[in-house]
Coordinates of C-alpha atoms and ligand atoms in Angstrom, one line a residue:
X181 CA -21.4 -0.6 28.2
X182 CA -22.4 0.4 31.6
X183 CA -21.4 -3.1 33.2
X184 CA -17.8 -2.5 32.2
X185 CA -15.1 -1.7 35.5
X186 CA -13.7 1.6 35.3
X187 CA -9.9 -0.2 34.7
X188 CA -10.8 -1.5 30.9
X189 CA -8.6 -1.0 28.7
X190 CA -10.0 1.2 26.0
X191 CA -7.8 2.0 22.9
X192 CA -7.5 5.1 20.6
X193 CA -7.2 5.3 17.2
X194 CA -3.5 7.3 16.3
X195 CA -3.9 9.7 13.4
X196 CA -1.5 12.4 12.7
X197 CA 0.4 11.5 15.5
X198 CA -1.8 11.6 17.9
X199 CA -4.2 9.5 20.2
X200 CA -8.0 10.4 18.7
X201 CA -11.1 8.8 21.3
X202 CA -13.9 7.5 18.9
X203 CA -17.8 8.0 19.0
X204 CA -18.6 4.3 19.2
X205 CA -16.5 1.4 20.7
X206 CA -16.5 -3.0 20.8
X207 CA -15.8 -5.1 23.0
X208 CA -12.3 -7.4 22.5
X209 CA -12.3 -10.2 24.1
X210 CA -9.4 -12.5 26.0
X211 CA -9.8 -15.7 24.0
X212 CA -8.5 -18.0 27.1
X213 CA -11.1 -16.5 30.0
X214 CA -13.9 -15.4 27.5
X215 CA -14.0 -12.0 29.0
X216 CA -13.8 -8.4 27.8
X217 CA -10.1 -7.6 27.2
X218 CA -10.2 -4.1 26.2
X219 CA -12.4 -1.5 23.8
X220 CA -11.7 -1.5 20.5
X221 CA -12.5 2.3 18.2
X222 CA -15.8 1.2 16.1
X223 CA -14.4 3.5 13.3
X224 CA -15.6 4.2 9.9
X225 CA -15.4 6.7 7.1
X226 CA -15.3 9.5 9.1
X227 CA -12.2 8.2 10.7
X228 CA -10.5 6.7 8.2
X229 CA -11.0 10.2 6.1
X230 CA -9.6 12.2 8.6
X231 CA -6.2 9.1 8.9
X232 CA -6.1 9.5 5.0
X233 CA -5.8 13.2 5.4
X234 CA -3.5 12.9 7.7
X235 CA -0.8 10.6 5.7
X236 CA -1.6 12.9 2.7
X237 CA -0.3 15.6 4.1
X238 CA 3.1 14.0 5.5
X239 CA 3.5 12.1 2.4
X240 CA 5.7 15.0 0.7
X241 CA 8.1 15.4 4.0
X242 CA 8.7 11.5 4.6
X243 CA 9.0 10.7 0.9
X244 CA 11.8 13.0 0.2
X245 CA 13.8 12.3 3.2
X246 CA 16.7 10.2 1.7
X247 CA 16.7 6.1 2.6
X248 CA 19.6 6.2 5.3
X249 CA 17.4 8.7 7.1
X250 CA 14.1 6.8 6.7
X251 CA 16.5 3.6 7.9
X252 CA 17.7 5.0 11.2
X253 CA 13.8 5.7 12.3
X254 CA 12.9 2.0 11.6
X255 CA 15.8 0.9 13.5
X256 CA 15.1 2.9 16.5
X257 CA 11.4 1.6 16.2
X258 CA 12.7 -2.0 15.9
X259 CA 14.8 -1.2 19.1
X260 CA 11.7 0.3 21.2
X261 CA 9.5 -2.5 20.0
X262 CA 12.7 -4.6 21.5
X263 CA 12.6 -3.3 24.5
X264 CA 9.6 -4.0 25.4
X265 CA 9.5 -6.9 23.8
X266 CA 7.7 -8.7 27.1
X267 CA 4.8 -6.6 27.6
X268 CA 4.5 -7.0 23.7
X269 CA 4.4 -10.8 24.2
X270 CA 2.0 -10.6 27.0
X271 CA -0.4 -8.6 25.4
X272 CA -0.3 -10.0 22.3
X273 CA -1.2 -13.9 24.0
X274 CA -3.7 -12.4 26.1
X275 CA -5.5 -10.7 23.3
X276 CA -5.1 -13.8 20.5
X277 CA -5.0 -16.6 22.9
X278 CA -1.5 -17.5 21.5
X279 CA 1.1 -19.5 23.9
X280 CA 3.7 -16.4 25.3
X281 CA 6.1 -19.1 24.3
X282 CA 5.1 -18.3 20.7
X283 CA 4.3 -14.8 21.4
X284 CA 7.9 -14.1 23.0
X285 CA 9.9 -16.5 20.2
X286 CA 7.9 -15.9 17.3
X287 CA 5.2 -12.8 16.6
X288 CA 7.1 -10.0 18.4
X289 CA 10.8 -10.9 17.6
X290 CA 9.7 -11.2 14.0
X291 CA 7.8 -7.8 14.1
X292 CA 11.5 -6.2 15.5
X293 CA 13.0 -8.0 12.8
X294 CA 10.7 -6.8 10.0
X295 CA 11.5 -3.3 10.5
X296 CA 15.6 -4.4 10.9
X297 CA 15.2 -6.0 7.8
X298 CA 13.4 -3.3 6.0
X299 CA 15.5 -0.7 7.3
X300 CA 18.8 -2.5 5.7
X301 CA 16.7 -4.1 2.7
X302 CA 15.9 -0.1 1.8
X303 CA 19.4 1.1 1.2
X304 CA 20.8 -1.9 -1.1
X305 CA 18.3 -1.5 -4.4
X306 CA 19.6 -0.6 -7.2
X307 CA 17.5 0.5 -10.6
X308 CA 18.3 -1.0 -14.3
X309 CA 19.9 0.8 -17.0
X310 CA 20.4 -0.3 -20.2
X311 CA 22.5 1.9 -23.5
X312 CA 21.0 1.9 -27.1
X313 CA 24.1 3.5 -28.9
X314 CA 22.8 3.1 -32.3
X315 CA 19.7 6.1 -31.0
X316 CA 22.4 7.7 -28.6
X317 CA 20.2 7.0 -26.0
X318 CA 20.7 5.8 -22.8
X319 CA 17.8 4.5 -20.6
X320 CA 17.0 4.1 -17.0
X321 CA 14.0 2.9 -14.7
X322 CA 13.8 5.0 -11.4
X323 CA 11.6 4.0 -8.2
X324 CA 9.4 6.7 -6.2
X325 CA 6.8 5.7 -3.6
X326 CA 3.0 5.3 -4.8
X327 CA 1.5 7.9 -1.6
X328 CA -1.1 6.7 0.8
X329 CA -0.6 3.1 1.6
X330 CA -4.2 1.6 3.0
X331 CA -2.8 -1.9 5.3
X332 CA -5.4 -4.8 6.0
X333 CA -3.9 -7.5 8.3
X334 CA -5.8 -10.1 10.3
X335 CA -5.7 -11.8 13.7
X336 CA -3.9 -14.6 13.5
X337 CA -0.2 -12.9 13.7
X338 CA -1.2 -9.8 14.7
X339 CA 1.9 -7.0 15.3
X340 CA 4.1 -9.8 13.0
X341 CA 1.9 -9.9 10.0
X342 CA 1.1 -5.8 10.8
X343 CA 4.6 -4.8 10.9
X344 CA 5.3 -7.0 7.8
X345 CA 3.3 -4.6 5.8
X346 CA 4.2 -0.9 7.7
X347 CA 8.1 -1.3 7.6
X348 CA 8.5 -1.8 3.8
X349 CA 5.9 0.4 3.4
X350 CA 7.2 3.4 5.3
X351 CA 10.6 2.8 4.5
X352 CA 10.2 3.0 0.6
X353 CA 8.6 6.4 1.3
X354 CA 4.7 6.1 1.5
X355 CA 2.9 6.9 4.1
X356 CA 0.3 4.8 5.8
X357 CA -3.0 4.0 7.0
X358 CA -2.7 0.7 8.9
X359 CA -6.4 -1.5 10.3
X360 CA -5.8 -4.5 12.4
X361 CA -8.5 -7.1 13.2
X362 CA -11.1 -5.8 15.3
X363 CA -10.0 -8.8 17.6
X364 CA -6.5 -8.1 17.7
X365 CA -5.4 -4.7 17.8
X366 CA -3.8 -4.0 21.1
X367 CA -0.2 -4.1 19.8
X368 CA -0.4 -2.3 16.9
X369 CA -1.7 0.9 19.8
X370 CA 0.9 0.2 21.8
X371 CA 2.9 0.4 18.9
X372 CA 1.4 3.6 18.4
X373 CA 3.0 4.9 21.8
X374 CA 6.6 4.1 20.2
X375 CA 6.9 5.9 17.2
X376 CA 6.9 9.5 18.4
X377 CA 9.8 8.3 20.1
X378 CA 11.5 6.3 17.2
X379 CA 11.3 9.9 15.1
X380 CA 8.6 8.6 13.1
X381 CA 6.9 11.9 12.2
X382 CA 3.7 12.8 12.7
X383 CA 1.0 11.7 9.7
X384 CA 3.1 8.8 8.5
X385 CA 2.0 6.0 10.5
X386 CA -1.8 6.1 11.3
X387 CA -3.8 3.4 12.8
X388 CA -7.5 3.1 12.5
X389 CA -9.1 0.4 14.8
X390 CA -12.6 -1.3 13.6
X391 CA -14.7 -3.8 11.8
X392 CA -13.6 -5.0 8.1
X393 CA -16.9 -4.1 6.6
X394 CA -16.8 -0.3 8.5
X395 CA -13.9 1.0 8.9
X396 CA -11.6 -1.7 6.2
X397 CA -14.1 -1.1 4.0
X398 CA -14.3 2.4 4.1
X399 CA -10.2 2.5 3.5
X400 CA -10.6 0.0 0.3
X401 CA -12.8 2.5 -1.2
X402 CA -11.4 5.9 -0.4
X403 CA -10.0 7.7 -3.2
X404 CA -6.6 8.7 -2.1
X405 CA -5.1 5.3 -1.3
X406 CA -3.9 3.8 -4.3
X407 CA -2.4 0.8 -2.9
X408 CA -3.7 -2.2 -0.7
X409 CA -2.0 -4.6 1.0
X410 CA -4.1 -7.4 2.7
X411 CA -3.8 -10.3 4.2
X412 CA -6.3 -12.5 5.5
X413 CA -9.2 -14.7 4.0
X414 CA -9.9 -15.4 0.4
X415 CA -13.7 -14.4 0.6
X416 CA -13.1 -10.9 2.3
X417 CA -10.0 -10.3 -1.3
X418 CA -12.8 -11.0 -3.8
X419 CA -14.7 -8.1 -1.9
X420 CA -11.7 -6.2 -1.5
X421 CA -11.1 -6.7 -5.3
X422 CA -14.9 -5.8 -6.2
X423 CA -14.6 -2.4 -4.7
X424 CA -11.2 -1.4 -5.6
X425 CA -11.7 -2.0 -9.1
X426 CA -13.6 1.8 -10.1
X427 CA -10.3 2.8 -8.9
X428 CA -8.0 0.8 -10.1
X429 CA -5.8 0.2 -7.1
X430 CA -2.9 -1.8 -7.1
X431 CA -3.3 -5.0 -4.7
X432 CA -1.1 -7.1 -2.8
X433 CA -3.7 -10.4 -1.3
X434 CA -1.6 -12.6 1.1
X435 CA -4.5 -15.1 1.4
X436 CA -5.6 -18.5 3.0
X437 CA -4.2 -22.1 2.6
X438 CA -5.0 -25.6 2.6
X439 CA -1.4 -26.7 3.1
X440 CA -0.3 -30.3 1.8
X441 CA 2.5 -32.3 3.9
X442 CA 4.4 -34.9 1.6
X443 CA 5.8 -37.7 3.6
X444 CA 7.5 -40.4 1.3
X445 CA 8.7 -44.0 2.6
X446 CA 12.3 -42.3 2.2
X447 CA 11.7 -39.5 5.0
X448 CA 13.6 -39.2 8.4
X449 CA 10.7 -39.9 10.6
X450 CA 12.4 -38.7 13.9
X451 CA 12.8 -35.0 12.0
X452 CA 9.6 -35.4 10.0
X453 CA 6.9 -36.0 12.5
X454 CA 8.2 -33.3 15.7
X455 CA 8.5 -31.0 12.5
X456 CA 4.7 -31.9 10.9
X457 CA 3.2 -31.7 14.3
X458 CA 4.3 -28.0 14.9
X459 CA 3.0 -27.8 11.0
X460 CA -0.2 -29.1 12.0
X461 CA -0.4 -27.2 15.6
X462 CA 1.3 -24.2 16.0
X463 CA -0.5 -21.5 17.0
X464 CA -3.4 -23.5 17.1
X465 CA -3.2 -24.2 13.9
X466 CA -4.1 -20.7 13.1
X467 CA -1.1 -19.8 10.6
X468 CA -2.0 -20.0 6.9
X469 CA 1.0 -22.0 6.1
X470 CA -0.1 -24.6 8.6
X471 CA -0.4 -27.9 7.6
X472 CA -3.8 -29.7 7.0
X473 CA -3.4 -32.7 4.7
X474 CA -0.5 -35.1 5.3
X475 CA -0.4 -37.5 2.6
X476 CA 1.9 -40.8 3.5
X477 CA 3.4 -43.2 1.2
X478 CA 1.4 -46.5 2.0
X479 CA 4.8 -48.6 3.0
X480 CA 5.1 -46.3 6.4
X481 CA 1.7 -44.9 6.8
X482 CA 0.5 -47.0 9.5
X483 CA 4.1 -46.7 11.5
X484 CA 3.9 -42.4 10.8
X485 CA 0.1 -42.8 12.2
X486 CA 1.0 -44.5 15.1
X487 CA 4.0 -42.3 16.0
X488 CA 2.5 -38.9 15.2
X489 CA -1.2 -39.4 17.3
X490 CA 0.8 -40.6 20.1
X491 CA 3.0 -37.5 19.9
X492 CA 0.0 -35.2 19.3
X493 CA -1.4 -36.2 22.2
X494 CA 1.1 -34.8 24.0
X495 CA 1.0 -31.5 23.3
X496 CA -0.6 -29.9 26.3
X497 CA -3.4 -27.4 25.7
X498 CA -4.3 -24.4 28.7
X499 CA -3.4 -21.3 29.9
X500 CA -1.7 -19.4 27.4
X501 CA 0.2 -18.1 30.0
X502 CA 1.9 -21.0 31.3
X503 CA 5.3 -21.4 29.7
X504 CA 4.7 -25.3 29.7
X505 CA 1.5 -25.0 27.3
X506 CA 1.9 -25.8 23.7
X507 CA -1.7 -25.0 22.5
X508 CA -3.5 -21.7 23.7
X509 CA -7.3 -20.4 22.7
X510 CA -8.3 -20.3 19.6
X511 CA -9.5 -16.6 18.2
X512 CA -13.3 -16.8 19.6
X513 CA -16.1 -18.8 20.4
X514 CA -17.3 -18.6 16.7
X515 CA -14.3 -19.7 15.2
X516 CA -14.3 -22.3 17.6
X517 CA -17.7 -23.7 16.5
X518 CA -16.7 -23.5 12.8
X519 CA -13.4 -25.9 13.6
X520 CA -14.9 -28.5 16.1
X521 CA -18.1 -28.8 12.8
X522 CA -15.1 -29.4 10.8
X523 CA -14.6 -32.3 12.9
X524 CA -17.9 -33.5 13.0
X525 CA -18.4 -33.5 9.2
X526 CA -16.0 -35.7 9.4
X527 CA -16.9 -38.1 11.5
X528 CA -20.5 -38.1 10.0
X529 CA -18.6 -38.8 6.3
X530 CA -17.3 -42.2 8.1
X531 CA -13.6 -40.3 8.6
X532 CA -11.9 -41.5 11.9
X533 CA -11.0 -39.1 14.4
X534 CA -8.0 -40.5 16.2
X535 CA -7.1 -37.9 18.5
X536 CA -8.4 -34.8 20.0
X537 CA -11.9 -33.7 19.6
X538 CA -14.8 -35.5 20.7
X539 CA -12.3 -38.0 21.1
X540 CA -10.4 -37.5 24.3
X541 CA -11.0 -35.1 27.2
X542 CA -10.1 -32.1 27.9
X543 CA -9.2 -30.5 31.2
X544 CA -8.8 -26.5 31.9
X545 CA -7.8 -24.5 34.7
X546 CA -10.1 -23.0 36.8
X547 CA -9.1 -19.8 35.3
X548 CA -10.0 -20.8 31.8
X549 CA -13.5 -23.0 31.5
X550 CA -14.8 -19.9 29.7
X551 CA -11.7 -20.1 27.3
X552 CA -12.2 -20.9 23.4
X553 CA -10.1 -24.2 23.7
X554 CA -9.5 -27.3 21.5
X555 CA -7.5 -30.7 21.4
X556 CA -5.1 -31.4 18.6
X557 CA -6.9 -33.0 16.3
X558 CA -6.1 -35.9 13.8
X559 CA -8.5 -37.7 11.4
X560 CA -7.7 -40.4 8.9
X561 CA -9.5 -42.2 6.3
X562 CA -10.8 -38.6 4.9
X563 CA -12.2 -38.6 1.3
X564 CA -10.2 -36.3 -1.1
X565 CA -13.2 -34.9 -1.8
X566 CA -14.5 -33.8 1.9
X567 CA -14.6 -30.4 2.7
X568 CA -12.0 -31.5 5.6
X569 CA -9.6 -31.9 2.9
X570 CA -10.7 -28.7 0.7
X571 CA -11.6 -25.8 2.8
X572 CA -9.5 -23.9 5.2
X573 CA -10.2 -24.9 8.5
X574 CA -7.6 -22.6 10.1
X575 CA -7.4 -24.6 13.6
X576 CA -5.6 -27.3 15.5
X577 CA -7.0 -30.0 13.0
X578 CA -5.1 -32.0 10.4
X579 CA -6.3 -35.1 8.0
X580 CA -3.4 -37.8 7.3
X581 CA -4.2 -40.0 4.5
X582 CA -2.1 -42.9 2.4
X583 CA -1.1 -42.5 -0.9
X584 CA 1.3 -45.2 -3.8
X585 CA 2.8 -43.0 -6.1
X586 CA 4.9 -40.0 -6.6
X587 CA 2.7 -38.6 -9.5
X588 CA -0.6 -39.6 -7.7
X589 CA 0.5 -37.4 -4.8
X590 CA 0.8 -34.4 -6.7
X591 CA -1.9 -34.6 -8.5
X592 CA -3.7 -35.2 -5.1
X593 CA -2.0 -32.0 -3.5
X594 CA -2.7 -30.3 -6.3
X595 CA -6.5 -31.1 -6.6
X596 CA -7.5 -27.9 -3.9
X597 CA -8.4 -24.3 -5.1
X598 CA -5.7 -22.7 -2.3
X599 CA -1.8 -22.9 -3.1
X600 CA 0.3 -21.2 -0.5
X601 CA 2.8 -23.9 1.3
X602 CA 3.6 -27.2 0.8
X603 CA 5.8 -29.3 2.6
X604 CA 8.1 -32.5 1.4
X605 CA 9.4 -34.9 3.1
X606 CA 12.3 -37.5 1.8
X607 CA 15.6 -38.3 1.6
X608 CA 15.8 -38.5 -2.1
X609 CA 17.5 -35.0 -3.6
X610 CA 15.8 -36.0 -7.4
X611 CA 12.4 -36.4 -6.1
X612 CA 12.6 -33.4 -4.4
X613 CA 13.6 -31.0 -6.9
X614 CA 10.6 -32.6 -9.1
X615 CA 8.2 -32.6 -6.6
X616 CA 8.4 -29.4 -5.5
X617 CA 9.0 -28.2 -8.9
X618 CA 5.3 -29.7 -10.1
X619 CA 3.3 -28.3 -6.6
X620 CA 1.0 -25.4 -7.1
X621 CA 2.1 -23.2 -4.5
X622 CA 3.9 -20.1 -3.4
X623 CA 6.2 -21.7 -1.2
X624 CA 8.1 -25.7 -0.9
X625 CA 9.6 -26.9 2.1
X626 CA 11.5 -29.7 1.9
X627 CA 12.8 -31.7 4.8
X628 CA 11.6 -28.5 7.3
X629 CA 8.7 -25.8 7.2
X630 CA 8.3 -21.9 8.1
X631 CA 12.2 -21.3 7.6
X632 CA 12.1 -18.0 5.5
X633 CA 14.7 -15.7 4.4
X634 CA 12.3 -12.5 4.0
X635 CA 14.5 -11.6 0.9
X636 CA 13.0 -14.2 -1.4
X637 CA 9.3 -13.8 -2.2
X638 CA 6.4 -15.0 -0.3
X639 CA 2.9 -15.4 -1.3
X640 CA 0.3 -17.9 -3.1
X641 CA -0.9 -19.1 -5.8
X642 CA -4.5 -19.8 -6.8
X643 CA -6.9 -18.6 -4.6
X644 CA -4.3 -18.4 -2.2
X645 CA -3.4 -14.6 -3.3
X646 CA -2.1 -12.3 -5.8
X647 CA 1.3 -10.7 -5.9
X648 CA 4.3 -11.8 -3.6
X649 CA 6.4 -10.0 -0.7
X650 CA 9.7 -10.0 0.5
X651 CA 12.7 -7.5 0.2
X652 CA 12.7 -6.9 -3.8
X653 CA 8.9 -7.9 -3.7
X654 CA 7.7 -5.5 -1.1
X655 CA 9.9 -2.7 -2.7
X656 CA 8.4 -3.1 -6.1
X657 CA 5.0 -3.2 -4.6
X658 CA 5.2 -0.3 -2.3
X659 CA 6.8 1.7 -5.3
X660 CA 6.2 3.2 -8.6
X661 CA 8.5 2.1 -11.7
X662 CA 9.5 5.0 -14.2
X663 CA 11.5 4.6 -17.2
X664 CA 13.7 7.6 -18.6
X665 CA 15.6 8.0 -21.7
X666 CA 18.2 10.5 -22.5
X667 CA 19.5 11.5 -25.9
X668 CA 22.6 12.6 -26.1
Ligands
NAD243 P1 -10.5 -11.8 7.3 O1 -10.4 -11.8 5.8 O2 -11.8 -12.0 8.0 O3 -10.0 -10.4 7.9 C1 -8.7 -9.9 7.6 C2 -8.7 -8.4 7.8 O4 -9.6 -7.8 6.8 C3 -9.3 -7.9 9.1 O5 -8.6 -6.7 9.5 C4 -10.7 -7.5 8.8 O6 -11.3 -6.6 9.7 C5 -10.6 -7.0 7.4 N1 -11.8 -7.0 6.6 C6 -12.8 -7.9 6.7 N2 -13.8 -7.6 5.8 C7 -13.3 -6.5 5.1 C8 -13.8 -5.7 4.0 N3 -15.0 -6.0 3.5 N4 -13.0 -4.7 3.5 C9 -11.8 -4.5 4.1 N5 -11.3 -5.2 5.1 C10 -12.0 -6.2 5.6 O7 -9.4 -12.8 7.8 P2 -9.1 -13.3 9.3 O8 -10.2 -14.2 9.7 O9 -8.8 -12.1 10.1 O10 -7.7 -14.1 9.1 C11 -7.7 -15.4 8.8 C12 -7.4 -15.6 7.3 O11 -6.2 -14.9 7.0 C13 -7.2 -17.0 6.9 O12 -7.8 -17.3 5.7 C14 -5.6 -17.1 6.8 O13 -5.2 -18.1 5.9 C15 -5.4 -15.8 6.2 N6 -3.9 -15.4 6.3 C16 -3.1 -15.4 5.3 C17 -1.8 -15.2 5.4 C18 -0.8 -15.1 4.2 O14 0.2 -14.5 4.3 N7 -1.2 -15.7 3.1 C19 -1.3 -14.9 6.7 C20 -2.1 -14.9 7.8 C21 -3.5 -15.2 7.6

């Protein structure tokens, strides 16, 4: 602790409106140098207690404040964020390792957006009513917010994936207890600094920094949180799941993938493989709905190899900071280790690495030998069976293997435990309607990938989650239904 310089950054958590210091602190660190970024609140249950009791008590103000009123705050927060959208980008590449290209054009206009969308989403529901004349009775459903909303997001799109879960949160009327990753929290506290500002009162947005298993941990189990909205890894739900259940909370689990690419011999190549690539390799491949198996129709499987490993290795990895970079760091060292194994599993099971890893070399700025830094990666020949083609590997790797026939492909795709996104590629409109209609999974792209209208529900199948998102989604999540009949 000592060793630290005076100027590091060391962040607070924000409960009742107000920056808190913490007994105990880790160390965050800048994925692309290796070193210490900031300090991150070590918090636990006496934190998360004092954040609970905290929304409690502005959970009666903020839930009877009418939607048009809740909407204005979130658009003035969306405005804020706006703003300052480029120290948001900055900080949010230098503390995920994330290009700023994708920082600036992705996470933080999609955070503004998320509150935008919210704040309009909020004031267009409308409740059911149906008449039962023979009783003389008329019946109607009407929605209220649940109270205490606990938030669990992860590190791979940090203030996106964050915001994603506050704004339909707060604008149905709860009032929230928010914990980023331990590895990426820096925008959610400089979110933090906004929403005094933005007329968010005091109580209903409060962020509590730390570990899953302290401080997340301690949120899953408290008492006065009825509802939990996570996203992140399939292992850390079934926990999540374990000890919720004596309370019977209601869970939303936006989970991990293991995302089949469909190409057919029909498929527009020149759209197909710039699209598959970014599939494969945005954000270092860290995005669940990344692509990780990319099954070919034999007839153009050698011509799409070809074409796609020359193209991947074009994609320039380095400094996240340099607008010309296409591939940052990945999260840490550890996660690092875990994808390059992925690779060498591989290699040992007879695959054939074709690019990337192991394969070609890899040259770094000065600035970033210390960096957590990968190739694109692309193996072929992969057995079905190998963990490369089952688990999540959640980096810049992606398998590519042949397959004959339409039905053998889906049963192929389907053949994983995870079902989140699937991609299809061909120029036939039939096949496509029953392809996509056969995949296991929440989501089909066909002929594109990660085009979303956030009105239409999101979320997996399998082990890939439970429950879905998006504007009616969210709003029947993050509220509770009642049903009323009058006699007349
Ligand atoms: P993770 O499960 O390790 O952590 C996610 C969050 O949960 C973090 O804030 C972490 O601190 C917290 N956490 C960990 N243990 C906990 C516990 N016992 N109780 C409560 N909270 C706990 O996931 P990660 O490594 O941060 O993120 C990567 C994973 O997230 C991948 O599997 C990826 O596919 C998934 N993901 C899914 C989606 C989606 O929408 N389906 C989106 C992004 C990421």
């Amino acid at each position: 602790m000592m060793a630290h310089s005076k100027a590091l950054l060391v962040l607070e958590n924000f409960i009742g409106g107000k920056f808190v210091p913490c007994s105990s602190y880790i160390d965050s660190y800048n994925p692309s140098t290796g070193d210490v970024y900031y300090r991150v609140p070590d918090s636990g249950k006496e934190e998360v207690e004092a954040a609970v009791k905290a929304a409690k008590n502005a959970f009666p103000v903020w839930s009877s404040k009418s939607p048009l009123e809740r909407s204005q705050i979130l658009n003035k927060l969306a405005d804020l964020i706006e703003h300052d959208l480029e120290a948001f980008a900055q900080a949010e590449s230098k503390d995920q390792g994330k290009t700023i290209t994708f920082a600036r054009t992705v996470d933080i206009p999609r955070a503004v957006y998320n509150f935008r969308f919210f704040a309009s989403s909020i004031l267009h529901h409308t409740t059911e009513c149906t008449e039962m004349a023979t009783m003389g009775c008329v019946h109607y459903t009407s929605r209220a917010p649940v109270g205490v909303a606990g938030l669990i997001s992860p590190w791979n799109l940090p203030l996106y994936l964050l915001t994603w879960k506050i704004a339909p949160a707060i604008a149905c009327g709860n009032t929230v207890v928010a914990k980023p990753s331990e590895m990426t929290s820096v925008t959610a506290w400089m979110m933090c600094k906004l929403l005094e500002e933005a007329g968010v009162p005091h109580g209903v947005v409060n962020v509590v920094f730390g570990t899953g298993a302290k401080a997340g941990e301690a949120l899953v189990c408290h008492p006065d949180v009825p509802l939990i909205s996570f996203t992140g890894s399939t292992l850390t739900a079934q926990r999540i799941m374990e000890k919720s259940a004596p309370h019977c909370k209601r869970l939303s689990l936006e989970l991990g993938g293991k995302n089949p690419a469909i190409v057919f011999d029909d498929a527009d190549l020149t759209q197909c493989i710039p699209t598959t690539l970014r599939s494969s390799f945005a954000n270092q491949g860290e995005i669940c709905l990344c692509t990780s198996r990319i099954f070919v129709q034999r007839g153009i499987y050698s011509e799409f190899l070809k074409r796609f490993v020359a193209e991947a290795k074009k994609w320039k990895v380095g400094n996240p900071s340099d607008p010309t970079v296409n591939v940052g760091a990945l999260i840490s060292k550890e996660h690092l280790e875990k994808v390059r194994s992925y690779v060498k599993k591989a290699q040992a099971e007879g695959a054939r690495v074709l690019c990337g890893e192991g394969v070609d070399s890899l040259a770094l700025p000065t600035g970033n030998q210390k960096g957590y830094f990968m190739l694109p990666t692309v193996i072929a020949e992969v057995k079905d069976e190998s963990c490369c083609m089952q688990e999540e590997i959640f980096g810049p790797v992606t398998c590519v293997v042949a397959f004959d026939t339409e039905e053998e492909v889906i049963e192929r795709a389907n053949s994983v435990k995870y079902g989140l996104a699937a991609t299809v590629w061909s120029s036939n409109v039939g096949r496509v309607h029953r392809v996509a209609q056969r995949l296991q999974s929440g989501l089909v792209w066909t002929n594109c990938w990660l085009v979303r209208d956030l009105n239409l529900p999101f979320g997996g199948m399998k082990a890939s989650g439970i429950g879905r998102e998006g504007a009616k989604d969210s709003y029947e999540f993050f509220t509770e239904v009642k049903t009323i009949t009058i006699k007349h």
